[in-house]
Short mmCIF file of C-alpha atoms and ligand atoms in Angstrom, two decimals:
data_model
loop_
_atom_site.label_atom_id
_atom_site.label_comp_id
_atom_site.label_asym_id
_atom_site.label_seq_id
_atom_site.Cartn_x
_atom_site.Cartn_y
_atom_site.Cartn_z
CA MET A 300 -4.80 71.94 -7.05
CA LEU A 301 -1.67 73.70 -8.30
CA LYS A 302 1.64 72.12 -7.30
CA VAL A 303 4.00 74.85 -6.15
CA ALA A 304 7.70 74.75 -5.24
CA ILE A 305 9.51 77.37 -3.17
CA ILE A 306 13.12 78.06 -4.14
CA GLY A 307 14.98 79.70 -1.25
CA VAL A 308 13.33 78.95 2.10
CA GLY A 309 14.59 81.93 4.07
CA THR A 310 12.52 84.73 5.58
CA ARG A 311 10.46 85.59 2.52
CA GLY A 312 10.17 82.01 1.23
CA VAL A 313 8.78 80.73 4.51
CA LYS A 314 7.30 83.56 6.55
CA CYS A 315 5.53 85.01 3.55
CA PHE A 316 4.94 82.49 0.73
CA GLY A 317 5.20 79.19 2.63
CA ASN A 318 2.78 80.32 5.31
CA MET A 319 0.30 81.70 2.76
CA LEU A 320 0.46 78.58 0.55
CA LYS A 321 -0.02 76.30 3.55
CA ASN A 322 -3.40 77.89 4.26
CA ARG A 323 -4.76 77.78 0.71
CA LYS A 324 -7.13 75.11 -0.60
CA ASP A 325 -6.33 75.63 -4.30
CA CYS A 326 -2.63 74.70 -4.23
CA LYS A 327 -0.08 72.74 -2.27
CA ILE A 328 3.59 73.03 -1.45
CA ALA A 329 4.85 70.21 -3.67
CA ALA A 330 8.59 70.66 -3.07
CA LEU A 331 11.15 72.90 -1.40
CA MET A 332 14.61 73.80 -2.64
CA ASP A 333 17.45 75.59 -0.84
CA THR A 334 21.22 75.29 -1.00
CA ASN A 335 21.32 75.03 2.81
CA PRO A 336 20.09 71.56 3.88
CA VAL A 337 19.41 72.65 7.46
CA ARG A 338 17.06 75.48 6.48
CA LEU A 339 15.48 73.07 4.05
CA ARG A 340 14.85 70.38 6.66
CA LEU A 341 13.45 72.83 9.20
CA ALA A 342 11.23 74.50 6.62
CA ALA A 343 9.90 71.12 5.45
CA GLU A 344 8.83 70.31 9.01
CA LEU A 345 6.50 73.31 8.89
CA TYR A 346 4.67 71.99 5.83
CA ASP A 347 4.13 68.24 6.41
CA ASN A 348 7.52 67.36 4.94
CA PRO A 349 7.21 67.80 1.18
CA PRO A 350 10.17 66.53 -0.89
CA THR A 351 13.27 68.69 -0.43
CA TYR A 352 16.20 69.37 -2.75
CA THR A 353 19.52 71.14 -2.57
CA ASP A 354 19.85 70.84 -6.36
CA LEU A 355 17.42 72.81 -8.49
CA ASN A 356 17.80 70.71 -11.65
CA GLU A 357 17.16 67.53 -9.69
CA MET A 358 13.94 68.98 -8.24
CA LEU A 359 12.72 70.09 -11.64
CA GLU A 360 13.50 66.72 -13.19
CA LYS A 361 11.88 64.63 -10.45
CA GLU A 362 8.82 66.71 -9.57
CA SER A 363 5.95 67.53 -11.84
CA LEU A 364 5.37 71.14 -10.84
CA ASP A 365 2.88 73.75 -12.01
CA CYS A 366 4.83 76.67 -10.66
CA ALA A 367 7.79 77.83 -8.63
CA ILE A 368 8.32 80.88 -6.45
CA ILE A 369 11.86 82.26 -6.29
CA THR A 370 12.88 83.82 -2.98
CA THR A 371 16.66 83.43 -3.03
CA PRO A 372 19.02 86.40 -2.57
CA ASP A 373 18.69 88.69 -5.59
CA ALA A 374 21.92 87.62 -7.33
CA GLU A 375 20.57 84.06 -7.61
CA HIS A 376 17.27 85.04 -9.27
CA GLU A 377 18.71 84.97 -12.79
CA SER A 378 20.14 81.45 -12.77
CA CYS A 379 17.18 80.01 -10.83
CA ALA A 380 14.56 81.66 -13.08
CA VAL A 381 16.30 80.62 -16.30
CA THR A 382 16.58 77.03 -15.04
CA VAL A 383 12.91 76.91 -13.96
CA LEU A 384 11.70 78.31 -17.28
CA ASN A 385 13.96 75.97 -19.26
CA HIS A 386 12.09 73.14 -17.51
CA GLY A 387 8.76 74.60 -18.64
CA VAL A 388 7.51 75.64 -15.19
CA ASN A 389 5.56 78.87 -14.48
CA VAL A 390 7.42 81.20 -12.14
CA LEU A 391 6.92 84.09 -9.74
CA ILE A 392 10.19 85.95 -9.14
CA ASP A 393 10.32 88.16 -6.09
CA LYS A 394 11.62 91.65 -6.74
CA PRO A 395 14.11 92.65 -8.08
CA LEU A 396 14.08 90.61 -11.27
CA ALA A 397 17.89 90.34 -11.33
CA THR A 398 20.94 92.38 -10.36
CA SER A 399 21.63 93.76 -13.85
CA ALA A 400 19.69 94.65 -16.98
CA LYS A 401 21.62 91.94 -18.83
CA GLY A 402 20.52 89.36 -16.26
CA CYS A 403 16.91 90.52 -16.68
CA GLN A 404 17.20 90.10 -20.45
CA ASN A 405 18.47 86.53 -20.02
CA ILE A 406 15.37 85.67 -17.96
CA ILE A 407 13.09 87.35 -20.51
CA ASP A 408 14.72 85.30 -23.30
CA ALA A 409 14.13 82.07 -21.33
CA MET A 410 10.50 83.09 -20.69
CA LYS A 411 9.88 83.71 -24.39
CA LYS A 412 11.32 80.31 -25.31
CA SER A 413 9.27 78.54 -22.67
CA GLY A 414 5.93 80.25 -23.33
CA LYS A 415 5.22 79.98 -19.59
CA VAL A 416 3.83 82.58 -17.17
CA ALA A 417 6.65 84.52 -15.54
CA MET A 418 5.56 87.23 -13.15
CA MET A 419 7.36 89.85 -11.08
CA GLY A 420 6.78 89.86 -7.33
CA PHE A 421 6.03 93.58 -7.18
CA ASN A 422 3.81 93.30 -4.11
CA LEU A 423 3.71 97.07 -3.51
CA ARG A 424 1.37 97.38 -6.50
CA HIS A 425 -1.15 95.40 -4.44
CA HIS A 426 -0.83 97.67 -1.41
CA PRO A 427 -4.38 99.01 -0.91
CA VAL A 428 -3.21 102.64 -0.67
CA LEU A 429 -1.10 102.53 -3.83
CA LYS A 430 -3.77 100.54 -5.65
CA LYS A 431 -6.32 103.24 -4.79
CA MET A 432 -3.89 105.92 -5.95
CA LYS A 433 -3.40 104.11 -9.25
CA GLU A 434 -7.19 103.98 -9.74
CA LEU A 435 -7.45 107.73 -9.08
CA ILE A 436 -4.60 108.43 -11.52
CA ASP A 437 -6.21 106.26 -14.20
CA GLU A 438 -9.53 108.10 -13.67
CA GLY A 439 -7.66 111.31 -14.46
CA VAL A 440 -8.10 112.89 -11.02
CA LEU A 441 -4.59 114.39 -11.08
CA GLY A 442 -4.56 115.23 -14.78
CA LYS A 443 -1.21 114.80 -16.52
CA ILE A 444 1.47 113.88 -14.01
CA PHE A 445 4.75 115.73 -14.45
CA LEU A 446 6.48 115.35 -11.07
CA MET A 447 6.64 112.73 -8.33
CA GLU A 448 8.75 112.16 -5.29
CA ASN A 449 8.79 109.57 -2.57
CA ARG A 450 10.72 109.43 0.65
CA GLU A 451 11.29 106.07 2.17
CA PHE A 452 12.20 105.79 5.84
CA TYR A 453 13.22 102.43 7.22
CA ASP A 454 13.37 102.04 10.97
CA GLY A 455 16.80 100.97 12.15
CA GLY A 456 18.00 99.64 8.82
CA ARG A 457 18.81 96.25 10.32
CA THR A 458 17.53 93.91 7.59
CA TYR A 459 19.44 95.83 4.99
CA MET A 460 22.67 96.46 6.85
CA SER A 461 23.20 93.24 8.78
CA ARG A 462 23.02 90.62 6.05
CA TRP A 463 23.52 90.04 2.31
CA ASN A 464 21.18 92.85 1.21
CA GLY A 465 23.80 95.56 1.82
CA ARG A 466 26.40 93.81 -0.32
CA LYS A 467 26.34 94.62 -4.01
CA SER A 468 27.50 91.18 -5.10
CA TYR A 469 24.29 89.74 -3.61
CA SER A 470 21.76 92.50 -4.29
CA GLY A 471 23.14 94.75 -7.02
CA GLY A 472 23.07 97.49 -4.34
CA LEU A 473 20.15 98.98 -2.46
CA TRP A 474 18.91 101.06 -5.39
CA ASN A 475 18.11 97.69 -6.91
CA HIS A 476 17.23 95.61 -3.89
CA LYS A 477 15.01 98.22 -2.24
CA GLY A 478 14.59 100.94 -4.85
CA SER A 479 13.34 98.57 -7.57
CA HIS A 480 10.00 98.53 -5.69
CA ASP A 481 9.83 102.30 -5.74
CA PHE A 482 11.01 102.81 -9.31
CA ASP A 483 8.37 100.29 -10.35
CA ILE A 484 5.62 102.25 -8.59
CA PHE A 485 6.71 105.41 -10.42
CA ASN A 486 6.77 103.56 -13.76
CA TRP A 487 3.35 102.03 -13.06
CA PHE A 488 1.76 105.33 -12.02
CA LEU A 489 3.10 106.92 -15.22
CA ASN A 490 1.99 103.97 -17.41
CA PHE A 491 5.54 102.98 -18.29
CA PRO A 492 7.05 105.79 -20.33
CA LYS A 493 10.72 105.17 -21.19
CA PRO A 494 13.18 106.41 -18.56
CA VAL A 495 15.96 108.36 -20.28
CA LYS A 496 18.16 109.99 -17.62
CA VAL A 497 19.18 108.89 -14.13
CA ALA A 498 21.27 110.66 -11.48
CA ALA A 499 21.88 109.53 -7.93
CA PHE A 500 23.58 110.90 -4.85
CA SER A 501 24.07 108.35 -2.12
CA GLY A 502 26.55 107.21 0.47
CA MET A 503 27.28 105.55 3.76
CA ASN A 504 27.25 108.40 6.27
CA VAL A 505 26.36 106.57 9.45
CA PHE A 506 27.05 102.82 9.43
CA ARG A 507 30.82 103.11 9.67
CA PRO A 508 33.13 101.92 12.48
CA GLU A 509 34.02 105.52 13.43
CA ASN A 510 30.33 106.29 14.03
CA ILE A 511 29.58 103.65 16.67
CA PRO A 512 27.21 105.64 18.89
CA PHE A 513 28.70 104.68 22.28
CA GLU A 514 32.11 104.55 24.00
CA LEU A 515 34.01 101.27 23.61
CA GLU A 516 35.45 99.72 26.75
CA ASP A 517 39.18 98.99 26.69
CA GLY A 518 39.94 95.79 24.79
CA ILE A 519 36.29 94.88 24.16
CA PRO A 520 35.36 95.06 20.47
CA VAL A 521 31.78 95.32 19.19
CA GLY A 522 29.96 92.39 17.54
CA PRO A 523 30.82 90.71 15.35
CA ARG A 524 27.25 89.35 15.68
CA CYS A 525 24.56 91.10 17.70
CA ARG A 526 23.89 87.97 19.72
CA ASP A 527 27.53 87.84 20.87
CA CYS A 528 27.98 91.57 21.34
CA HIS A 529 28.98 92.78 24.79
CA TYR A 530 27.40 96.21 24.16
CA LEU A 531 24.07 94.84 23.02
CA LYS A 532 23.89 92.52 26.03
CA ASN A 533 24.67 95.46 28.35
CA GLY A 534 21.96 97.57 26.75
CA VAL A 535 24.48 100.20 25.59
CA CYS A 536 23.86 99.50 21.90
CA LYS A 537 20.35 100.44 20.78
CA ALA A 538 21.02 99.76 17.11
CA GLY A 539 21.37 95.98 16.98
CA PHE A 540 18.92 93.11 16.90
CA GLN A 541 17.20 92.63 20.25
CA GLU A 542 15.12 89.70 19.04
CA GLU A 543 15.75 86.36 17.30
CA PHE A 544 17.35 87.09 13.96
CA GLU A 545 17.99 83.72 12.32
CA GLU A 546 14.75 81.81 12.19
CA TRP A 547 16.62 78.56 11.65
CA GLY A 548 19.15 79.01 14.46
CA ASP A 549 22.85 78.31 14.67
CA GLU A 550 22.68 74.90 13.02
CA ALA A 551 21.80 76.59 9.71
CA VAL A 552 24.52 79.18 10.21
CA LYS A 553 27.13 76.47 10.77
CA HIS A 554 26.36 74.99 7.40
CA ASP A 555 27.08 78.02 5.22
CA GLY A 556 28.30 80.73 7.58
CA TYR A 557 25.44 83.01 6.49
CA ILE A 558 24.51 85.21 9.44
CA LYS A 559 21.69 87.72 9.64
CA ASP A 560 22.92 89.84 12.54
CA SER A 561 26.40 91.07 11.70
CA CYS A 562 27.12 94.43 13.35
CA MET A 563 25.80 97.19 11.09
CA TYR A 564 28.73 99.45 11.99
CA MET A 565 31.43 96.85 11.34
CA SER A 566 30.02 95.02 8.31
CA ASP A 567 31.79 95.05 4.96
CA LEU A 568 28.84 96.83 3.38
CA SER A 569 29.12 98.03 -0.19
CA THR A 570 26.05 100.20 -0.47
CA HIS A 571 24.49 103.39 0.91
CA ASP A 572 22.55 104.12 4.08
CA ASN A 573 20.91 107.20 2.55
CA GLY A 574 20.53 108.86 -0.80
CA PHE A 575 18.44 110.35 -3.58
CA ALA A 576 17.93 108.93 -7.08
CA MET A 577 16.27 110.99 -9.81
CA VAL A 578 14.83 109.85 -13.10
CA GLU A 579 13.60 111.77 -16.14
CA TYR A 580 11.29 110.06 -18.65
CA GLU A 581 10.86 110.55 -22.37
CA ASN A 582 7.43 112.17 -21.75
CA GLY A 583 9.11 114.86 -19.63
CA ALA A 584 7.96 113.53 -16.23
CA ARG A 585 10.53 113.66 -13.43
CA VAL A 586 10.72 111.60 -10.27
CA SER A 587 12.90 111.45 -7.19
CA HIS A 588 13.25 108.58 -4.74
CA MET A 589 14.85 109.08 -1.32
CA GLU A 590 16.03 106.21 0.88
CA CYS A 591 16.95 106.68 4.54
CA PHE A 592 17.92 103.66 6.61
CA VAL A 593 18.90 105.63 9.70
CA CYS A 594 15.74 106.67 11.51
CA GLY A 595 13.17 105.62 14.09
CA MET A 596 10.16 105.25 11.80
CA SER A 597 9.07 103.33 8.72
CA ASP A 598 7.01 104.96 6.02
CA ARG A 599 6.83 105.69 2.33
CA ILE A 600 5.63 109.25 1.78
CA TYR A 601 4.74 110.37 -1.73
CA THR A 602 3.92 113.62 -3.49
CA ILE A 603 2.46 113.33 -6.99
CA ALA A 604 1.90 116.51 -8.97
CA GLY A 605 -0.45 116.58 -11.94
CA ASP A 606 -1.73 119.56 -13.91
CA LYS A 607 -5.19 119.22 -12.28
CA ALA A 608 -4.38 118.19 -8.69
CA THR A 609 -1.65 117.12 -6.31
CA ALA A 610 -1.66 113.95 -4.20
CA GLN A 611 0.10 113.34 -0.90
CA ILE A 612 0.33 109.79 0.39
CA SER A 613 1.52 108.12 3.55
CA LEU A 614 1.60 104.32 3.56
CA HIS A 615 2.06 104.30 7.33
CA ASN A 616 -1.05 106.44 7.86
CA ARG A 617 -2.82 104.67 5.00
CA SER A 618 -3.98 107.99 3.63
CA ILE A 619 -4.20 109.83 0.31
CA ARG A 620 -4.90 113.56 0.25
CA ILE A 621 -5.81 115.12 -3.08
CA THR A 622 -5.69 118.90 -3.40
CA ASP A 623 -7.40 120.40 -6.44
CA ARG A 624 -5.27 122.95 -8.27
CA TRP A 625 -8.01 125.50 -9.00
CA GLU A 626 -10.62 124.96 -6.25
CA LYS A 627 -7.89 124.59 -3.56
CA SER A 628 -10.22 122.06 -1.94
CA SER A 629 -8.86 118.82 -0.50
CA MET A 630 -10.24 115.34 -0.28
CA THR A 631 -8.72 112.72 2.02
CA TYR A 632 -9.06 108.96 1.56
CA GLU A 633 -8.40 106.82 4.65
CA ILE A 634 -7.81 103.29 3.46
CA ALA A 635 -8.59 100.47 5.85
CA ASP A 636 -6.08 97.79 6.84
CA THR A 637 -6.33 94.41 5.14
CA ASP A 638 -4.90 91.13 6.38
CA GLY A 639 -1.47 89.88 5.35
CA GLY A 640 2.11 91.06 4.99
CA HIS A 641 3.13 94.43 3.55
CA GLY A 642 -0.18 96.13 4.34
CA GLY A 643 -2.20 93.26 2.89
CA ALA A 644 -0.30 93.25 -0.40
CA ASP A 645 1.35 89.81 -0.15
CA PRO A 646 -1.80 87.61 -0.28
CA LYS A 647 -3.06 89.65 -3.23
CA LEU A 648 0.22 89.15 -5.07
CA LEU A 649 -0.06 85.39 -4.57
CA ASP A 650 -3.74 85.39 -5.66
CA ASP A 651 -2.76 87.29 -8.78
CA PHE A 652 0.04 84.88 -9.69
CA LEU A 653 -2.05 81.73 -9.17
CA ALA A 654 -4.99 83.18 -11.13
CA THR A 655 -2.62 84.12 -13.96
CA VAL A 656 -1.14 80.61 -14.03
CA ARG A 657 -4.69 79.24 -14.26
CA GLY A 658 -5.31 81.53 -17.23
CA GLU A 659 -7.99 83.52 -15.38
CA ARG A 660 -6.08 86.82 -15.53
CA GLU A 661 -3.67 88.63 -17.77
CA ASN A 662 -0.11 89.02 -16.47
CA LYS A 663 0.11 92.71 -15.56
CA SER A 664 3.39 92.49 -13.68
CA THR A 665 5.71 91.51 -16.46
CA LEU A 666 9.42 90.74 -16.59
CA GLU A 667 9.86 93.57 -19.08
CA GLN A 668 8.54 95.93 -16.39
CA GLY A 669 10.90 94.30 -13.89
CA MET A 670 13.76 95.00 -16.26
CA ILE A 671 12.87 98.70 -16.43
CA SER A 672 13.12 99.15 -12.68
CA THR A 673 16.40 97.18 -12.48
CA SER A 674 17.80 99.25 -15.38
CA ILE A 675 17.00 102.47 -13.49
CA ALA A 676 18.60 101.03 -10.35
CA GLU A 677 21.70 99.93 -12.24
CA ALA A 678 21.98 103.41 -13.75
CA ALA A 679 21.60 104.95 -10.26
CA GLU A 680 24.49 102.82 -8.99
CA LEU A 681 26.61 103.84 -11.99
CA SER A 682 25.70 107.50 -11.54
CA LYS A 683 26.90 107.37 -7.96
CA GLU A 684 30.08 105.45 -8.78
CA GLU A 685 31.08 107.60 -11.77
CA ASN A 686 29.71 110.88 -10.44
CA ARG A 687 27.69 111.65 -13.55
CA VAL A 688 24.24 111.62 -15.13
CA VAL A 689 23.57 108.28 -16.84
CA PHE A 690 21.62 108.22 -20.10
CA LEU A 691 19.63 105.05 -20.74
CA ARG A 692 19.71 103.59 -24.22
CA LYS A 693 16.51 103.89 -26.25
N1 LIG B 954 8.67 91.85 -2.10
C1 LIG B 954 9.04 92.08 -0.86
O1 LIG B 954 8.42 92.85 -0.15
C2 LIG B 954 10.25 91.37 -0.31
C3 LIG B 954 10.52 91.39 1.06
C4 LIG B 954 11.64 90.70 1.52
C5 LIG B 954 12.46 90.04 0.62
N2 LIG B 954 12.17 90.05 -0.71
C6 LIG B 954 13.00 89.33 -1.68
O2 LIG B 954 12.95 87.95 -1.35
C7 LIG B 954 14.19 87.33 -1.64
C8 LIG B 954 14.67 86.57 -0.41
O3 LIG B 954 14.92 87.47 0.67
P1 LIG B 954 14.99 86.91 2.17
O4 LIG B 954 14.95 88.10 3.03
O5 LIG B 954 13.99 85.85 2.36
O6 LIG B 954 16.44 86.26 2.19
P2 LIG B 954 16.97 85.11 3.19
O7 LIG B 954 18.43 85.28 3.24
O8 LIG B 954 16.21 85.12 4.47
O9 LIG B 954 16.61 83.75 2.41
C9 LIG B 954 17.24 83.37 1.23
C10 LIG B 954 17.32 81.85 1.18
O10 LIG B 954 17.81 81.48 -0.11
C11 LIG B 954 18.75 80.42 0.06
N3 LIG B 954 19.62 80.37 -1.11
C12 LIG B 954 20.75 81.07 -1.38
N4 LIG B 954 21.19 80.78 -2.63
C13 LIG B 954 20.31 79.89 -3.16
C14 LIG B 954 20.21 79.22 -4.40
N5 LIG B 954 21.09 79.42 -5.38
N6 LIG B 954 19.19 78.35 -4.59
C15 LIG B 954 18.27 78.14 -3.61
N7 LIG B 954 18.31 78.75 -2.41
C16 LIG B 954 19.32 79.61 -2.19
C17 LIG B 954 19.43 80.74 1.38
O11 LIG B 954 20.03 79.58 1.94
C18 LIG B 954 18.26 81.27 2.21
O12 LIG B 954 17.62 80.22 2.90
C19 LIG B 954 15.10 88.45 -2.11
O13 LIG B 954 15.14 88.48 -3.50
C20 LIG B 954 14.47 89.71 -1.60
O14 LIG B 954 14.75 90.82 -2.41
C21 LIG B 954 11.06 90.68 -1.18
#
């Protein structure tokens, strides 16, 4: 029975990891840690009240833990992961590893000193469609891959634009927070060649005060929170949160002022709502990742070109279509749904981590790989800010 702690009991910590751990027979939630005591208390009630802590060092000193799962906002990953590893505890760090390459390196240094398992939470690698695609690539079905693109559409953009995710100081920017998933899939498909050049074009075209998509009534401002907003209540605003947005309610908000439903048009966002990021690798392969947070659908759509065949993928349709270059024939794989979050990927990520901690599997989702995707994301942010191509150091 592995004793597991969750650090950061927000949406991901509870709705994903807490709920999965609760139903497993091979481990138990041994402790919870969060800087907000209200979220902590309410989360503990869901799991038969394990010990709770607002201080990470205190938890690590008092509890004898096998592993910890870090699901704090991205900017806190570095200090939490270093502290956990310095206490000799195995750790799963949800993506992205950190908000800078330097931060990633600090975690890697702590991991090396500790000799413990430290794994990246790259759940997309466990998505059945992408897993199947990786198998086909490794079998050589596409031949040598030289070009890839993906287009990510995110319905409504709310999670990213209404809370910390859209603020660079918390997430390192959306190329890191969101794109680190996608850059990792490219790196994984290509078997991790070194990225050498990054260029990004991105901006905030829509979620600005001047783009509010309805007429304001005299003297009645929008927001600031969806739940208080006159225009949402009147059904004029279609963009905001219609449902419950803070799982822990106002009591938690009162404690730290962290709200999850600030108006997307009026927020002090410091990131993009759309853009392209391109990467060139030392083996000559090129990739492009598009992010669009202003749309009425959610999907990741890929094209992967190899010298033998081309693949087209839709995660939403759970399909892979391979077209042979010479025969012009096509083969379509329809991949069945599996249970669990993110298309069935989340339970497989947890299985993988626990099996690796037990020594039953090799760690194939390493911090070094996490650092590569954050380095690409950091370069994409720099490219956009400085309006130039960024060359990554060898
Ligand atoms: N892999 C995925 O598909 C996926 C999906 C969603 C989120 N995530 C990642 O999960 C993490 C959490 O995201 P979320 O949406 O659950 O955020 P959230 O805001 O809902 O929860 C974060 C929690 O961390 C707590 N916290 C803040 N600073 C802390 C600290 N220093 N120590 C301990 N707790 C602290 C907050 O009080 C909050 O309860 C992020 O890194 C995000 O990138 C990954």
